[in-house]
Tab-separated table of C-alpha atoms in Angstrom:
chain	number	residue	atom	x	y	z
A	1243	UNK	CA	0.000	0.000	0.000
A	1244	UNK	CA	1.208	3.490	-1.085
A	1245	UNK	CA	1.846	5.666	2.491
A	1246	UNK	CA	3.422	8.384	3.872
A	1247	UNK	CA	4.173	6.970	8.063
A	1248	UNK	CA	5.281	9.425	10.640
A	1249	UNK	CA	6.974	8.232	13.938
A	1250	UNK	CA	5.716	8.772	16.871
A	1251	UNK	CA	1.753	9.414	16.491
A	1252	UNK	CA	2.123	11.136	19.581
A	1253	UNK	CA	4.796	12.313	21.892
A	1254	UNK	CA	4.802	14.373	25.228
A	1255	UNK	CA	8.466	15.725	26.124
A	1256	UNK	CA	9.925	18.508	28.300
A	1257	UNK	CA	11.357	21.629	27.020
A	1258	UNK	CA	15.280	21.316	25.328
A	1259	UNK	CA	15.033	17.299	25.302
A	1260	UNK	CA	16.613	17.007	22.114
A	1261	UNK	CA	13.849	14.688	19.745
A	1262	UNK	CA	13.319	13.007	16.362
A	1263	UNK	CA	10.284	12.275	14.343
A	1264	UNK	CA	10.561	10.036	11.517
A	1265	UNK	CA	8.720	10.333	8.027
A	1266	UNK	CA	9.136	7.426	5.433
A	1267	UNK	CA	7.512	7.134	2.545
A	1268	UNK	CA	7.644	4.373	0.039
A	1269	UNK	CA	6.198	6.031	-3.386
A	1270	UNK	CA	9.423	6.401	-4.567
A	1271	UNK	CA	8.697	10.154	-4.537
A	1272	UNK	CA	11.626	13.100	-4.641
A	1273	UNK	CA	9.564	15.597	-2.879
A	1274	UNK	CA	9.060	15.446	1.174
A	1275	UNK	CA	7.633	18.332	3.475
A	1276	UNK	CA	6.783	18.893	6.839
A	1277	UNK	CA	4.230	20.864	7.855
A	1278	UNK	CA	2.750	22.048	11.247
A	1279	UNK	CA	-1.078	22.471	11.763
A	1280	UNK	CA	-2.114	24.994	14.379
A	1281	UNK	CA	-5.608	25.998	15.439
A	1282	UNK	CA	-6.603	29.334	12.976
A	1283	UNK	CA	-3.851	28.918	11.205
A	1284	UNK	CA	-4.424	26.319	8.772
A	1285	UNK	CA	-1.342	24.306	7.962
A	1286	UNK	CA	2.483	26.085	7.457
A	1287	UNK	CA	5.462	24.726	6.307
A	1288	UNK	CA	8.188	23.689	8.122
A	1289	UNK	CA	10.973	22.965	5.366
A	1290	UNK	CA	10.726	20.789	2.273
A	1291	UNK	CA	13.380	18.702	0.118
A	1292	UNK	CA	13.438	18.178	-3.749
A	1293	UNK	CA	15.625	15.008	-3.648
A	1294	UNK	CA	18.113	13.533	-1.671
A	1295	UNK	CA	20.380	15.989	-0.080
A	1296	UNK	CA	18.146	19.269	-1.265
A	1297	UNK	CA	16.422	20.900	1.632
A	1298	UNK	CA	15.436	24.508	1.903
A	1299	UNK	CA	13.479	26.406	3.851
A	1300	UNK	CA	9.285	26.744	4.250
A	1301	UNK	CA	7.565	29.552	6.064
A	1302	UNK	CA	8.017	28.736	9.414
A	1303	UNK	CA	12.152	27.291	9.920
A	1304	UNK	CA	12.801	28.181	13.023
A	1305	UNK	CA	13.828	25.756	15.700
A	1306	UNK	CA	13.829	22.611	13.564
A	1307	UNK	CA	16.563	20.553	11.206
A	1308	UNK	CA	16.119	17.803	8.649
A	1309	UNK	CA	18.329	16.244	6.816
A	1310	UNK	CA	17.648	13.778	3.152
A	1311	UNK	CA	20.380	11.098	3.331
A	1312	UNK	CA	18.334	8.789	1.406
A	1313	UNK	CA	14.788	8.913	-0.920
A	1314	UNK	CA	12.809	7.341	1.438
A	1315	UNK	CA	13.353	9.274	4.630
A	1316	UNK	CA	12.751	12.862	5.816
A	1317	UNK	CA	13.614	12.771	9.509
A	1318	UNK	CA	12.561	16.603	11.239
A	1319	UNK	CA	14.812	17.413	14.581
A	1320	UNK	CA	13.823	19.639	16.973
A	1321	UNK	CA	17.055	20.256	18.726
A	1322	UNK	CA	15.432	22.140	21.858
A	1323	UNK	CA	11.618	22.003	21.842
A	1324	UNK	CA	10.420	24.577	23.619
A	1325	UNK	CA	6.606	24.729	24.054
A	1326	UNK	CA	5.852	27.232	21.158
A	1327	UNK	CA	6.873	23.811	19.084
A	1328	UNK	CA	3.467	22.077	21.125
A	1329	UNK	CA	1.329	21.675	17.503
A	1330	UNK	CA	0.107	18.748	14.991
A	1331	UNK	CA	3.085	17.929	12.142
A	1332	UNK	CA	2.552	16.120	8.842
A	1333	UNK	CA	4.586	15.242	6.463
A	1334	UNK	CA	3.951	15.123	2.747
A	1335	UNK	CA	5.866	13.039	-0.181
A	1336	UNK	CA	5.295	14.583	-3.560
A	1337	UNK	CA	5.385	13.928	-7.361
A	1338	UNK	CA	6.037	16.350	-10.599
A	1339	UNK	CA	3.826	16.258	-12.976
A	1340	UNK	CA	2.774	18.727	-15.898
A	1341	UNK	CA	4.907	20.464	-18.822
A	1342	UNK	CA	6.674	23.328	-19.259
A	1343	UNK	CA	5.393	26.519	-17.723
A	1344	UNK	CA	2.626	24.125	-16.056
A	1345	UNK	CA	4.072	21.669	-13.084
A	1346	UNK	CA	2.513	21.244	-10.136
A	1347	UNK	CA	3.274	18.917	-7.210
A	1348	UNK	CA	0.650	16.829	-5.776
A	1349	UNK	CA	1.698	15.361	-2.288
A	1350	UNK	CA	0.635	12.858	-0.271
A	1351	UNK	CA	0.405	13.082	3.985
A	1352	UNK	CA	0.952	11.231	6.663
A	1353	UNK	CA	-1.163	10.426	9.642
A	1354	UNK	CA	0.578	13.037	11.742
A	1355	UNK	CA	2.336	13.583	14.740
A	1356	UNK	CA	0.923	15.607	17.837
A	1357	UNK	CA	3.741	16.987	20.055
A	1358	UNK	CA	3.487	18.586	22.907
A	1359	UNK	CA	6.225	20.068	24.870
A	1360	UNK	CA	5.873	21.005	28.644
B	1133	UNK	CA	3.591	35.829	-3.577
B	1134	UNK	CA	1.039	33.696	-2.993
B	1135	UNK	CA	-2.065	33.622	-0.617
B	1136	UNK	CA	-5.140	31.839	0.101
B	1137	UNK	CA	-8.293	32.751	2.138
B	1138	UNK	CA	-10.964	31.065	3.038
B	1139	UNK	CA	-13.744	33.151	3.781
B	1140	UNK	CA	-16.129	31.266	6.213
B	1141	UNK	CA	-14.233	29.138	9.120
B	1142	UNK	CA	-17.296	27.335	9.692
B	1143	UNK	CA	-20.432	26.611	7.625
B	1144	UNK	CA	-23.387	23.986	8.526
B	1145	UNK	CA	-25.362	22.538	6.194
B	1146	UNK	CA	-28.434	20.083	6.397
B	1147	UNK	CA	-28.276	16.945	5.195
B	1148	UNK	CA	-29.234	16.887	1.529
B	1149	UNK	CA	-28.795	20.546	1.235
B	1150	UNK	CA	-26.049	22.143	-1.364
B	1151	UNK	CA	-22.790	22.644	0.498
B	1152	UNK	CA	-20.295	25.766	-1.023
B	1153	UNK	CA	-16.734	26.396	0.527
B	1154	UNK	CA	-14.854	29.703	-0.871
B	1155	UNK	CA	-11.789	30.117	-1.713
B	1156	UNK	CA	-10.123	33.068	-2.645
B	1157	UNK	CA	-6.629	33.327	-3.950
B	1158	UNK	CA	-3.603	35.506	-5.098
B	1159	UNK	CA	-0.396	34.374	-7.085
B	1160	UNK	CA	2.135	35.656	-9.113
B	1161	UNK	CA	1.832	32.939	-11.379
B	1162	UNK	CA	-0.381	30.462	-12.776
B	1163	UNK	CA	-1.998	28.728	-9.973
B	1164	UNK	CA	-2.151	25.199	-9.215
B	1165	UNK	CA	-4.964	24.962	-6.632
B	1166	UNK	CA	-6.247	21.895	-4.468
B	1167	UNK	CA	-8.735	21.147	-1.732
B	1168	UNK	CA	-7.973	18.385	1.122
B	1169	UNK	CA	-9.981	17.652	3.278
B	1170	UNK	CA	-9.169	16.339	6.808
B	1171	UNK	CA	-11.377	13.915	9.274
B	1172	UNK	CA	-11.243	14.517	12.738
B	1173	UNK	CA	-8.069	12.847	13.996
B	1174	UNK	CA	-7.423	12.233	10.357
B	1175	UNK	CA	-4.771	12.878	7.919
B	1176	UNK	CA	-5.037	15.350	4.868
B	1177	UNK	CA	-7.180	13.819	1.905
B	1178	UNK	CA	-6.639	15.209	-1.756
B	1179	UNK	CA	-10.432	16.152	-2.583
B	1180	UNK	CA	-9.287	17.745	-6.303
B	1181	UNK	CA	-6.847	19.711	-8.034
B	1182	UNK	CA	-6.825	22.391	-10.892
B	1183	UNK	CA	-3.852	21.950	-13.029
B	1184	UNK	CA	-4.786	24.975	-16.164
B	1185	UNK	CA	-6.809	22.531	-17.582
B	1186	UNK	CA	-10.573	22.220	-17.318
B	1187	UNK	CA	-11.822	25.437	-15.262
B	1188	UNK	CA	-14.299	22.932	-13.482
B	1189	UNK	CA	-12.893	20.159	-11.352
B	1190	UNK	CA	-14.259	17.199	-10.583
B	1191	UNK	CA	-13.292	15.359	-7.153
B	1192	UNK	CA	-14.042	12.435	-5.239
B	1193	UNK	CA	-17.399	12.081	-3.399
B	1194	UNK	CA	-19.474	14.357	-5.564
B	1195	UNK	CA	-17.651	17.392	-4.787
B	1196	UNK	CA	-16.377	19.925	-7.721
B	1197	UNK	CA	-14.288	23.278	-7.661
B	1198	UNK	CA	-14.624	25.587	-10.525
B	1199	UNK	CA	-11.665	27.842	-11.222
B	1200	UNK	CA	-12.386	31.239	-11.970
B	1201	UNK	CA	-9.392	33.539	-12.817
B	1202	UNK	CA	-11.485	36.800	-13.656
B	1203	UNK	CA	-12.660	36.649	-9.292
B	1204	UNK	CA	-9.374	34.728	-8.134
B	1205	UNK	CA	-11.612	32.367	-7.492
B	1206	UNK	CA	-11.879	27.891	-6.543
B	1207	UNK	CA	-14.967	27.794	-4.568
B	1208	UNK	CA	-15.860	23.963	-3.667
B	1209	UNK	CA	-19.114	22.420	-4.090
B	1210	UNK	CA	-21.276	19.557	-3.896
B	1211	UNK	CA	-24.987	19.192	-4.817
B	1212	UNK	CA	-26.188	17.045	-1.585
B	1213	UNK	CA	-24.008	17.081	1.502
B	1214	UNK	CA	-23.498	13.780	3.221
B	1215	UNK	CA	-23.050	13.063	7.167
B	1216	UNK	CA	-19.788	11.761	6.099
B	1217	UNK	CA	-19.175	15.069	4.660
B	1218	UNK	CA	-18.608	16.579	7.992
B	1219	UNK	CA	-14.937	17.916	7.935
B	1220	UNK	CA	-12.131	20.373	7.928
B	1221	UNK	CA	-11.393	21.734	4.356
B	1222	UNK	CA	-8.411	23.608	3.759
B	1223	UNK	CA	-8.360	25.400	0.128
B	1224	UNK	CA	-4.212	24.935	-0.809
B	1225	UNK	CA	-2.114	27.282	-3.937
B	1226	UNK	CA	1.095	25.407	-5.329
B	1227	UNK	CA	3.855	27.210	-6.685
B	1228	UNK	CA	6.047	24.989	-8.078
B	1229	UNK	CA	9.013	26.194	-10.259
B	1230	UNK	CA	10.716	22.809	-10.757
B	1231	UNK	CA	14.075	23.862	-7.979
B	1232	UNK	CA	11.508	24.644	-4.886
B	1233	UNK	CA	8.147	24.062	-4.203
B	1234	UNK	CA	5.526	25.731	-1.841
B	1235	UNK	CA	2.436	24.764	-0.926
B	1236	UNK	CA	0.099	27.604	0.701
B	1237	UNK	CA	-2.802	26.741	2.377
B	1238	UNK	CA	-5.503	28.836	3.684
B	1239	UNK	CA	-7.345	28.249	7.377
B	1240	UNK	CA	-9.676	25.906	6.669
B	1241	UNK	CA	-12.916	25.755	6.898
B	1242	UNK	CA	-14.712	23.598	9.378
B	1243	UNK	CA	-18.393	21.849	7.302
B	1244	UNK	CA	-21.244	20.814	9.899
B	1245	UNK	CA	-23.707	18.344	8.474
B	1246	UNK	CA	-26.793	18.521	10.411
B	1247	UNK	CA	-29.973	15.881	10.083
């Protein structure tokens, strides 16, 4: 079955306990994402990659690091949580598709993650 | 640049009833536009997607957009609303350039099917 997974579903820590959630996906897709969901907000993006060793920056970087070693994985790494980092995170794997002057990238999410940091 | 809003957080519908969710957008380019929706204690859902093909969209579940560039427009709709229809949907731009990608998405707007 095609899937995005996310690792933990849900995770309670304490603020600066360094912590790791995992995203796989196994569509063979080049695109990942993680996102954060917060009430009013809609959801915001965290950082993306566009293959294996390409990240860059979404809208809201601050306080997090990925890394792309391989296709599959898209690990995000909160180094210190601190409570303003308490929210619901998705991650998305992605495919290209149109010509030129027309692509879009239609992605895929996991299940999600709820964090909360105390 | 690229926004989205979504101008009602919350709309409730009868059962049977028409059900229309607006969307609103701005982009520098041309748009690629999508609606998810998401199930309590659900993931996100691709409902559609306009691609600058056919200005009206067809989805799963009976729902349809209809892209409208003269009002910025990709208001979702669906003839009958369903219990099962009861959801968050978040209207979503995609600039995509082919070296970064951004998705946008706007608030979301919160459907209430009532009997």
């Amino acid at each position: 079955e095609a899937q995005v997974t996310q690792n933990p579903r849900y995770l309670i820590t304490v603020t600066g306990k360094k912590l790791t959630v995992t995203c796989s996906q196994n569509m063979n897709h080049e695109y990942m994402s993680w996102y954060r969901q917060d009430p009013g907000l809609g959801l915001r993006q965290i950082y993306y990659s566009m293959n294996v060793e390409v990240t860059d920056k979404g809208d809201v970087p601050e306080g997090y690091k990925v890394s792309r070693k391989e296709k599959r994985n898209f690990p995000l790494i909160l180094e210190s949580p601190s409570p303003n980092q308490t929210s619901l995170y998705f991650c998305a794997s992605g495919s290209n598709h149109g010509t030129s002057g027309s692509w879009y990238n239609e992605q895929f999410f996991g299940p999600g993650t709820r964090l909360t940091v105390l | 640049a690229q926004s989205v809003t979504q101008l009602d957080s919350h709309v409730s519908v009868s059962e049977g009833t028409p059900v229309l969710l607006r969307c609103n957008y701005s982009s520098s380019y041309s748009p690629s536009l999508f609606w998810y929706v998401q199930h309590p204690n659900k993931g996100l859902q691709l409902l559609l997607k306009y691609t600058s093909a056919a200005t009206l969209v067809k989805g799963i579940n009976g729902f349809e957009a209809e892209f409208k560039k003269s009002e910025t427009s990709f208001h979702l709709t669906k003839p009958s609303a369903h219990m099962s229809d009861a959801a968050e949907y978040f209207c979503v731009v995609s600039l995509f350039t082919g070296t970064a990608s951004k998705l946008t998405f706007g608030t979301g707007t919160r459907l209430q099917v009532t009997l």
